[in-house]
N, CA, C and O of each residue as an XYZ file, in Angstrom:
640
protein
N      -5.057     13.742     23.130
C      -4.371     12.528     22.699
C      -5.265     11.321     22.958
O      -6.078     11.320     23.883
N      -5.106     10.308     22.140
C      -5.918      9.103     22.253
C      -5.271      8.140     23.226
O      -4.056      7.942     23.195
N      -6.082      7.537     24.095
C      -5.581      6.598     25.097
C      -6.121      5.215     24.818
O      -7.218      5.067     24.277
N      -5.362      4.206     25.181
C      -5.843      2.830     25.073
C      -6.664      2.504     26.307
O      -6.353      2.958     27.408
N      -7.697      1.726     26.121
C      -8.533      1.293     27.235
C      -7.856      0.138     27.944
O      -7.437     -0.832     27.312
N      -7.751      0.247     29.254
C      -7.239     -0.854     30.068
C      -8.430     -1.475     30.786
O      -9.420     -0.786     31.032
N      -8.360     -2.750     31.125
C      -9.481     -3.370     31.830
C      -9.888     -2.539     33.048
O      -9.052     -2.176     33.876
N     -11.174     -2.249     33.140
C     -11.694     -1.498     34.275
C     -11.701      0.005     34.088
O     -12.316      0.719     34.880
N     -11.021      0.509     33.043
C     -11.003      1.949     32.804
C     -12.388      2.449     32.415
O     -13.092      1.791     31.649
N     -12.782      3.606     32.936
C     -14.009      4.208     32.427
C     -13.720      4.794     31.047
O     -12.600      5.231     30.780
N     -14.706      4.804     30.186
C     -14.492      5.326     28.846
C     -15.454      6.469     28.553
O     -15.542      6.919     27.411
N     -16.166      6.939     29.549
C     -17.128      7.997     29.306
C     -18.458      7.425     28.845
O     -18.698      6.224     28.966
N     -19.316      8.282     28.320
C     -20.657      7.855     27.943
C     -20.684      6.731     26.911
O     -21.621      5.932     26.890
N     -19.666      6.665     26.056
C     -19.648      5.635     25.029
C     -19.428      4.244     25.576
O     -19.857      3.266     24.963
N     -18.769      4.131     26.715
C     -18.491      2.832     27.306
C     -17.535      1.998     26.481
O     -16.975      2.469     25.491
N     -17.353      0.755     26.895
C     -16.505     -0.169     26.152
C     -17.230     -0.616     24.892
O     -18.437     -0.413     24.762
N     -16.512     -1.212     23.983
C     -17.115     -1.699     22.747
C     -17.967     -2.917     23.069
O     -17.444     -3.996     23.349
N     -19.264     -2.741     23.027
C     -20.207     -3.816     23.327
C     -20.403     -4.683     22.090
O     -20.166     -4.239     20.967
N     -20.838     -5.923     22.303
C     -20.969     -6.854     21.186
C     -22.010     -6.401     20.164
O     -21.836     -6.651     18.971
N     -23.097     -5.735     20.601
C     -24.089     -5.288     19.617
C     -23.529     -4.193     18.717
O     -23.854     -4.143     17.530
N     -22.696     -3.322     19.264
C     -22.051     -2.294     18.453
C     -21.017     -2.929     17.526
O     -20.874     -2.515     16.376
N     -20.298     -3.932     18.025
C     -19.341     -4.659     17.183
C     -20.066     -5.320     16.011
O     -19.545     -5.345     14.896
N     -21.259     -5.854     16.256
C     -22.047     -6.476     15.183
C     -22.469     -5.448     14.137
O     -22.481     -5.750     12.944
N     -22.813     -4.244     14.571
C     -23.180     -3.171     13.646
C     -21.990     -2.781     12.780
O     -22.131     -2.582     11.573
N     -20.825     -2.673     13.396
C     -19.599     -2.320     12.675
C     -19.271     -3.396     11.646
O     -18.961     -3.091     10.494
N     -19.340     -4.656     12.069
C     -19.056     -5.766     11.163
C     -20.066     -5.802     10.015
O     -19.685     -6.028      8.867
N     -21.336     -5.582     10.312
C     -22.375     -5.614      9.275
C     -22.133     -4.548      8.208
O     -22.335     -4.803      7.021
N     -21.703     -3.357      8.622
C     -21.431     -2.286      7.661
C     -20.261     -2.658      6.755
O     -20.314     -2.443      5.544
N     -19.211     -3.212      7.344
C     -18.053     -3.638      6.552
C     -18.448     -4.767      5.602
O     -18.045     -4.782      4.439
N     -19.233     -5.701      6.105
C     -19.684     -6.833      5.291
C     -20.530     -6.346      4.114
O     -20.393     -6.859      3.004
N     -21.394     -5.374      4.342
C     -22.245     -4.846      3.278
C     -21.406     -4.272      2.138
O     -21.698     -4.517      0.968
N     -20.369     -3.512      2.476
C     -19.495     -2.946      1.441
C     -18.790     -4.059      0.673
O     -18.690     -4.001     -0.553
N     -18.303     -5.068      1.384
C     -17.613     -6.181      0.725
C     -18.558     -6.932     -0.214
O     -18.214     -7.185     -1.368
N     -19.734     -7.286      0.273
C     -20.689     -8.063     -0.526
C     -21.183     -7.253     -1.725
O     -21.259     -7.774     -2.837
N     -21.517     -5.985     -1.501
C     -22.011     -5.123     -2.575
C     -21.019     -5.047     -3.733
O     -21.414     -4.978     -4.897
N     -19.738     -5.059     -3.405
C     -18.697     -4.941     -4.425
C     -18.123     -6.280     -4.869
O     -17.244     -6.325     -5.730
N     -18.618     -7.377     -4.284
C     -18.125     -8.697     -4.659
C     -16.722     -8.991     -4.165
O     -15.987     -9.761     -4.783
N     -16.348     -8.372     -3.042
C     -15.005     -8.543     -2.493
C     -15.008     -9.610     -1.406
O     -15.647     -9.427     -0.371
N     -14.312    -10.710     -1.618
C     -14.130    -11.705     -0.569
C     -13.132    -11.166      0.443
O     -12.022    -10.785      0.070
N     -13.502    -11.128      1.697
C     -12.620    -10.578      2.729
C     -12.995    -11.157      4.083
O     -14.109    -11.643      4.280
N     -12.060    -11.099      4.999
C     -12.329    -11.446      6.388
C     -12.307    -10.163      7.195
O     -11.404     -9.340      7.046
N     -13.311     -9.995      8.056
C     -13.430     -8.811      8.906
C     -13.296     -9.263     10.353
O     -14.004    -10.168     10.795
N     -12.384     -8.630     11.091
C     -12.174     -8.938     12.508
C     -12.424     -7.683     13.334
O     -11.965     -6.596     12.981
N     -13.149     -7.839     14.428
C     -13.383     -6.759     15.385
C     -12.787     -7.211     16.711
O     -13.098     -8.296     17.202
N     -11.921     -6.366     17.295
C     -11.304     -6.686     18.583
C     -11.622     -5.591     19.583
O     -12.019     -4.488     19.206
N     -11.445     -5.905     20.874
C     -11.628     -4.888     21.908
C     -10.348     -4.061     22.030
O      -9.397     -4.263     21.275
N     -10.331     -3.137     22.979
C      -9.196     -2.241     23.148
C      -7.898     -2.931     23.498
O      -6.825     -2.362     23.298
N      -7.971     -4.143     24.015
C      -6.771     -4.910     24.351
C      -6.359     -5.843     23.216
O      -5.353     -6.545     23.321
N      -7.130     -5.851     22.137
C      -6.811     -6.710     21.003
C      -7.435     -8.090     21.061
O      -7.110     -8.953     20.245
N      -8.333     -8.311     22.022
C      -9.009     -9.609     22.124
C     -10.152     -9.677     21.114
O     -10.923     -8.725     20.998
N     -10.276    -10.787     20.380
C     -11.325    -10.886     19.367
C     -12.732    -10.807     19.959
O     -13.024    -11.427     20.982
N     -13.591    -10.038     19.304
C     -15.010     -9.986     19.637
C     -15.793    -10.724     18.551
O     -16.617    -11.589     18.848
N     -15.528    -10.375     17.290
C     -16.193    -11.002     16.145
C     -15.205    -11.153     14.994
O     -14.384    -10.267     14.758
N     -15.282    -12.261     14.287
C     -14.497    -12.456     13.068
C     -15.394    -13.184     12.076
O     -16.032    -14.180     12.414
N     -15.433    -12.672     10.846
C     -16.284    -13.302      9.836
C     -15.602    -13.276      8.475
O     -15.074    -12.252      8.041
N     -15.629    -14.437      7.811
C     -15.171    -14.521      6.424
C     -16.367    -14.236      5.525
O     -17.415    -14.868      5.656
N     -16.205    -13.289      4.620
C     -17.270    -12.844      3.732
C     -16.970    -13.306      2.307
O     -15.841    -13.176      1.834
N     -17.979    -13.842      1.627
C     -17.855    -14.285      0.234
C     -16.685    -15.247      0.041
O     -15.891    -15.099     -0.888
N     -16.593    -16.221      0.920
C     -15.559    -17.252      0.807
C     -14.145    -16.687      0.711
O     -13.347    -17.134     -0.112
N     -13.847    -15.724      1.536
C     -12.489    -15.175      1.582
C     -11.505    -16.309      1.825
O     -11.835    -17.299      2.478
N     -10.316    -16.162      1.307
C      -9.347    -17.237      1.467
C      -9.012    -17.434      2.953
O      -8.971    -16.465      3.712
N      -8.773    -18.682      3.366
C      -8.585    -19.001      4.785
C      -7.471    -18.215      5.476
O      -7.614    -17.850      6.643
N      -6.371    -17.950      4.781
C      -5.256    -17.234      5.414
C      -5.627    -15.806      5.788
O      -4.959    -15.200      6.626
N      -6.676    -15.258      5.186
C      -7.068    -13.887      5.506
C      -7.594    -13.764      6.933
O      -7.621    -12.666      7.489
N      -8.012    -14.876      7.527
C      -8.518    -14.877      8.902
C      -7.453    -14.345      9.866
O      -7.701    -13.404     10.619
N      -6.274    -14.956      9.833
C      -5.194    -14.549     10.749
C      -4.692    -13.145     10.443
O      -4.364    -12.392     11.360
N      -4.628    -12.786      9.163
C      -4.141    -11.461      8.801
C      -5.115    -10.367      9.241
O      -4.685     -9.323      9.732
N      -6.415    -10.592      9.073
C      -7.410     -9.608      9.529
C      -7.314     -9.413     11.039
O      -7.387     -8.287     11.531
N      -7.153    -10.508     11.765
C      -7.024    -10.428     13.220
C      -5.749     -9.682     13.607
O      -5.767     -8.868     14.530
N      -4.641     -9.952     12.909
C      -3.376     -9.261     13.197
C      -3.502     -7.760     12.943
O      -2.982     -6.957     13.717
N      -4.182     -7.379     11.873
C      -4.378     -5.954     11.583
C      -5.209     -5.285     12.674
O      -4.876     -4.191     13.130
N      -6.287     -5.940     13.091
C      -7.136     -5.374     14.141
C      -6.354     -5.230     15.446
O      -6.438     -4.198     16.112
N      -5.591     -6.270     15.811
C      -4.799     -6.208     17.047
C      -3.772     -5.084     16.987
O      -3.621     -4.331     17.948
N      -3.064     -4.966     15.866
C      -2.047     -3.917     15.733
C      -2.678     -2.537     15.820
O      -2.133     -1.645     16.469
N      -3.811     -2.357     15.176
C      -4.478     -1.063     15.201
C      -4.964     -0.714     16.603
O      -4.877      0.442     17.019
N      -5.476     -1.704     17.334
C      -5.910     -1.467     18.719
C      -4.718     -1.113     19.598
O      -4.809     -0.214     20.433
N      -3.608     -1.809     19.418
C      -2.438     -1.588     20.267
C      -1.751     -0.258     19.983
O      -1.280      0.406     20.907
N      -1.689      0.137     18.710
C      -1.047      1.402     18.353
C      -2.011      2.579     18.390
O      -1.581      3.729     18.479
N      -3.320      2.302     18.322
C      -4.302      3.374     18.290
C      -4.281      4.146     16.984
O      -4.705      5.301     16.936
N      -3.786      3.511     15.915
C      -3.678      4.151     14.601
C      -4.090      3.158     13.529
O      -4.061      1.948     13.753
N      -4.481      3.674     12.344
C      -4.700      2.770     11.218
C      -3.391      2.066     10.860
O      -2.316      2.650     10.991
N      -3.478      0.834     10.415
C      -2.254      0.090     10.099
C      -1.466      0.744      8.973
O      -0.248      0.583      8.906
N      -2.125      1.468      8.096
C      -1.406      2.177      7.040
C      -0.486      3.250      7.576
O       0.448      3.663      6.889
N      -0.732      3.713      8.796
C       0.100      4.754      9.399
C       1.192      4.198     10.299
O       1.981      4.966     10.850
N       1.256      2.879     10.460
C       2.313      2.303     11.297
C       3.244      1.415     10.482
O       3.996      0.617     11.041
N       3.193      1.555      9.158
C       4.013      0.713      8.293
C       5.506      0.877      8.543
O       6.272     -0.068      8.357
N       5.924      2.066      8.961
C       7.345      2.290      9.179
C       7.916      1.352     10.239
O       9.091      0.988     10.179
N       7.105      0.965     11.193
C       7.599      0.128     12.289
C       6.936     -1.244     12.299
O       7.000     -1.953     13.303
N       6.302     -1.623     11.200
C       5.574     -2.880     11.164
C       5.517     -3.405      9.740
O       5.657     -2.647      8.781
N       5.311     -4.692      9.614
C       5.114     -5.257      8.281
C       3.640     -5.576      8.036
O       3.315     -6.339      7.126
N       2.757     -5.004      8.833
C       1.320     -5.239      8.686
C       0.755     -4.207      7.708
O       0.893     -3.005      7.935
N       0.115     -4.664      6.615
C      -0.406     -3.736      5.614
C      -1.686     -3.029      6.050
O      -2.257     -3.319      7.101
N      -2.113     -2.095      5.209
C      -3.331     -1.320      5.462
C      -4.548     -2.230      5.552
O      -4.560     -3.337      5.014
N      -5.577     -1.736      6.248
C      -6.807     -2.498      6.406
C      -7.215     -2.630      7.856
O      -8.228     -3.262      8.157
N      -6.444     -2.043      8.766
C      -6.801     -2.028     10.185
C      -7.040     -0.599     10.618
O      -6.293      0.299     10.230
N      -8.074     -0.372     11.418
C      -8.365      0.976     11.891
C      -8.909      0.923     13.313
O      -9.754      0.083     13.622
N      -8.429      1.819     14.185
C      -8.924      1.821     15.565
C     -10.362      2.317     15.638
O     -10.819      3.078     14.786
N     -11.058      1.874     16.665
C     -12.416      2.322     16.956
C     -12.311      3.166     18.218
O     -12.016      2.653     19.297
N     -12.554      4.455     18.076
C     -12.280      5.403     19.157
C     -13.573      6.066     19.615
O     -14.348      6.578     18.808
N     -13.788      6.046     20.923
C     -14.927      6.723     21.539
C     -14.385      7.579     22.674
O     -13.655      7.090     23.535
N     -14.743      8.854     22.672
C     -14.305      9.781     23.724
C     -12.794      9.753     23.923
O     -12.317      9.756     25.058
N     -12.043      9.727     22.830
C     -10.577      9.725     22.844
C      -9.958      8.476     23.442
O      -8.781      8.484     23.801
N     -10.728      7.405     23.556
C     -10.212      6.118     24.014
C     -10.330      5.110     22.881
O     -11.367      5.029     22.221
N      -9.277      4.348     22.657
C      -9.339      3.262     21.688
C     -10.058      2.104     22.359
O      -9.493      1.420     23.212
N     -11.310      1.890     21.968
C     -12.127      0.839     22.576
C     -12.056     -0.460     21.793
O     -12.580     -1.484     22.230
N     -11.414     -0.419     20.648
C     -11.289     -1.609     19.820
C     -10.698     -1.249     18.485
O     -10.169     -0.153     18.294
N     -10.793     -2.190     17.556
C     -10.291     -1.949     16.204
C     -10.961     -2.915     15.249
O     -11.492     -3.951     15.648
N     -10.922     -2.551     13.983
C     -11.405     -3.409     12.912
C     -10.218     -3.735     12.016
O      -9.396     -2.868     11.720
N     -10.135     -4.977     11.591
C      -9.099     -5.400     10.658
C      -9.737     -6.142      9.503
O     -10.636     -6.958      9.706
N      -9.277     -5.863      8.289
C      -9.822     -6.502      7.093
C      -8.680     -7.029      6.244
O      -7.673     -6.348      6.052
N      -8.839     -8.242      5.735
C      -7.854     -8.852      4.842
C      -8.583     -9.659      3.784
O      -9.715    -10.097      3.990
N      -7.928     -9.851      2.656
C      -8.495    -10.673      1.596
C      -8.460    -10.003      0.244
O      -8.612    -10.665     -0.783
N      -8.262     -8.692      0.229
C      -8.173     -7.923     -1.007
C      -6.880     -7.111     -0.967
O      -6.098     -7.231     -0.024
N      -6.656     -6.280     -1.996
C      -5.478     -5.415     -1.936
C      -5.668     -4.423     -0.787
O      -6.794     -4.165     -0.360
N      -4.578     -3.880     -0.300
C      -4.609     -3.043      0.908
C      -5.594     -1.891      0.829
O      -6.311     -1.628      1.795
N      -5.645     -1.197     -0.305
C      -6.553     -0.053     -0.397
C      -8.010     -0.491     -0.329
O      -8.845      0.224      0.225
N      -8.326     -1.659     -0.885
C      -9.693     -2.180     -0.821
C     -10.025     -2.622      0.599
O     -11.128     -2.369      1.085
N      -9.081     -3.279      1.268
C      -9.286     -3.658      2.667
C      -9.569     -2.422      3.513
O     -10.409     -2.450      4.413
N      -8.862     -1.344      3.213
C      -9.037     -0.099      3.955
C     -10.442      0.475      3.741
O     -11.050      0.986      4.681
N     -10.952      0.395      2.525
C     -12.307      0.876      2.233
C     -13.331      0.093      3.054
O     -14.256      0.672      3.623
N     -13.157     -1.222      3.111
C     -14.083     -2.070      3.870
C     -14.014     -1.721      5.358
O     -15.046     -1.601      6.017
N     -12.800     -1.560      5.885
C     -12.636     -1.199      7.298
C     -13.271      0.155      7.593
O     -13.896      0.341      8.637
N     -13.109      1.096      6.670
C     -13.655      2.439      6.884
C     -15.174      2.447      6.949
O     -15.764      3.307      7.602
N     -15.808      1.498      6.278
C     -17.267      1.376      6.389
C     -17.652      1.059      7.831
O     -18.659      1.560      8.331
N     -16.856      0.233      8.494
C     -17.103     -0.080      9.901
C     -16.885      1.118     10.805
O     -17.652      1.345     11.741
N     -15.830      1.892     10.524
C     -15.549      3.093     11.320
C     -16.687      4.101     11.157
O     -17.107      4.732     12.127
N     -17.177      4.249      9.938
C     -18.300      5.152      9.688
C     -19.548      4.694     10.440
O     -20.285      5.518     10.982
N     -19.786      3.383     10.472
C     -20.942      2.846     11.206
C     -20.840      3.158     12.696
O     -21.844      3.480     13.332
N     -19.635      3.067     13.256
C     -19.434      3.425     14.666
C     -19.819      4.882     14.881
O     -20.534      5.208     15.828
N     -19.350      5.746     14.010
C     -19.642      7.165     14.128
C     -21.145      7.430     14.101
O     -21.653      8.229     14.887
N     -21.847      6.763     13.204
C     -23.302      6.952     13.101
C     -24.031      6.445     14.339
O     -25.017      7.047     14.766
N     -23.563      5.361     14.910
C     -24.213      4.796     16.101
C     -24.002      5.670     17.327
O     -24.921      5.851     18.126
N     -22.808      6.209     17.481
C     -22.474      6.986     18.676
C     -23.098      8.376     18.633
O     -23.628      8.854     19.636
N     -23.037      9.020     17.481
C     -23.532     10.392     17.372
C     -24.108     10.617     15.972
O     -23.436     11.184     15.111
N     -25.355     10.172     15.741
C     -25.941     10.236     14.397
C     -25.982     11.641     13.797
O     -25.879     11.794     12.580
N     -26.131     12.666     14.638
C     -26.230     14.032     14.124
C     -24.891     14.588     13.660
O     -24.848     15.506     12.841
N     -23.804     14.040     14.176
C     -22.469     14.528     13.821
C     -21.581     13.406     13.322
O     -20.376     13.402     13.571
N     -22.170     12.459     12.621
C     -21.420     11.293     12.157
C     -20.285     11.708     11.234
O     -20.431     12.591     10.389
N     -19.157     11.047     11.421
C     -17.986     11.270     10.584
C     -17.998     10.202      9.507
O     -17.989      9.010      9.813
N     -18.016     10.618      8.247
C     -17.959      9.651      7.151
C     -16.511      9.563      6.700
O     -15.880     10.580      6.412
N     -15.995      8.359      6.643
C     -14.606      8.142      6.267
C     -14.575      7.601      4.850
O     -15.115      6.527      4.582
N     -13.957      8.325      3.950
C     -13.843      7.891      2.563
C     -12.379      7.774      2.179
O     -11.553      8.594      2.581
N     -12.068      6.766      1.412
C     -10.727      6.606      0.861
C     -10.906      6.176     -0.582
O     -11.628      5.217     -0.855
N     -10.267      6.861     -1.502
C     -10.327      6.459     -2.906
C      -9.710      5.074     -3.034
O      -8.661      4.802     -2.450
N     -10.355      4.202     -3.792
C      -9.931      2.803     -3.860
C      -8.491      2.651     -4.295
O      -7.785      1.793     -3.766
N      -8.033      3.446     -5.231
C      -6.693      3.251     -5.760
C      -5.711      4.317     -5.303
O      -4.687      4.523     -5.954
N      -5.995      4.997     -4.204
C      -5.026      5.967     -3.708
C      -3.818      5.212     -3.193
O      -3.967      4.224     -2.473
N      -2.654      5.648     -3.539
C      -1.446      4.930     -3.161
C      -0.934      5.289     -1.784
O      -0.190      4.511     -1.186
N      -1.309      6.442     -1.263
C      -0.748      6.905      0.000
C      -1.568      6.418      1.183
O      -2.793      6.313      1.108
N      -0.882      6.126      2.268
C      -1.579      5.782      3.508
C      -2.274      7.036      4.017
O      -1.704      8.127      3.987
N      -3.503      6.874      4.483
C      -4.268      8.014      4.959
C      -4.713      7.757      6.389
O      -4.994      6.616      6.758
N      -4.779      8.802      7.188
C      -5.296      8.659      8.543
C      -6.808      8.621      8.452
O      -7.454      9.650      8.249
N      -7.372      7.430      8.603
C      -8.807      7.252      8.428
C      -9.523      7.036      9.748
O     -10.636      6.511      9.773
N      -8.905      7.429     10.827
C      -9.501      7.251     12.138
C     -10.639      8.238     12.333
O     -10.458      9.444     12.159
N     -11.790      7.738     12.687
C     -12.899      8.615     13.038
C     -12.920      8.721     14.553
O     -13.130      7.724     15.244
N     -12.708      9.896     15.061
C     -12.751     10.109     16.501
C     -14.131     10.648     16.830
O     -14.540     11.691     16.319
N     -14.833      9.943     17.671
C     -16.229     10.245     17.941
C     -16.417     10.485     19.429
O     -15.896      9.732     20.252
N     -17.149     11.518     19.777
C     -17.494     11.748     21.179
C     -18.867     11.174     21.449
O     -19.812     11.436     20.705
N     -18.980     10.406     22.493
C     -20.284      9.873     22.892
C     -21.138     10.977     23.474
O     -20.625     11.967     23.997
N     -22.444     10.802     23.379
C     -23.357     11.815     23.917
C     -24.227     11.212     24.986
O     -25.065     11.905     25.563
């Protein structure tokens, strides 16, 4: 089972979500957004939901800032993608937890496009985490852009 990181908790070899890793995750999400011409805001939070990085890409609309942060916080707190917590929340898809050694060390939230597109951008960040932690066994997360169903897009990665 996945556990939330509490201040001071050990997280194993992967450690807490460091700012350089958060920058790598954000850069991967930003690349997907820019490549496709999608204006979006990308938020990266720690395991407690505290912001680490937030960036508006391609002049995303200002309101997307708060929504991206809310998605990231919800995903960190629930330890699930926001698309999987819709039954108990009004937060749409586009948030995904960042998990290392079965601990939720943070989350990524994306807003500014339709939910399925936000989810694609967020999944690029999750894939980048997987590649950084364990390049030989990286988990690639793909979601069809127009799939209507919420999908569990969490990449669970063991640190080495």
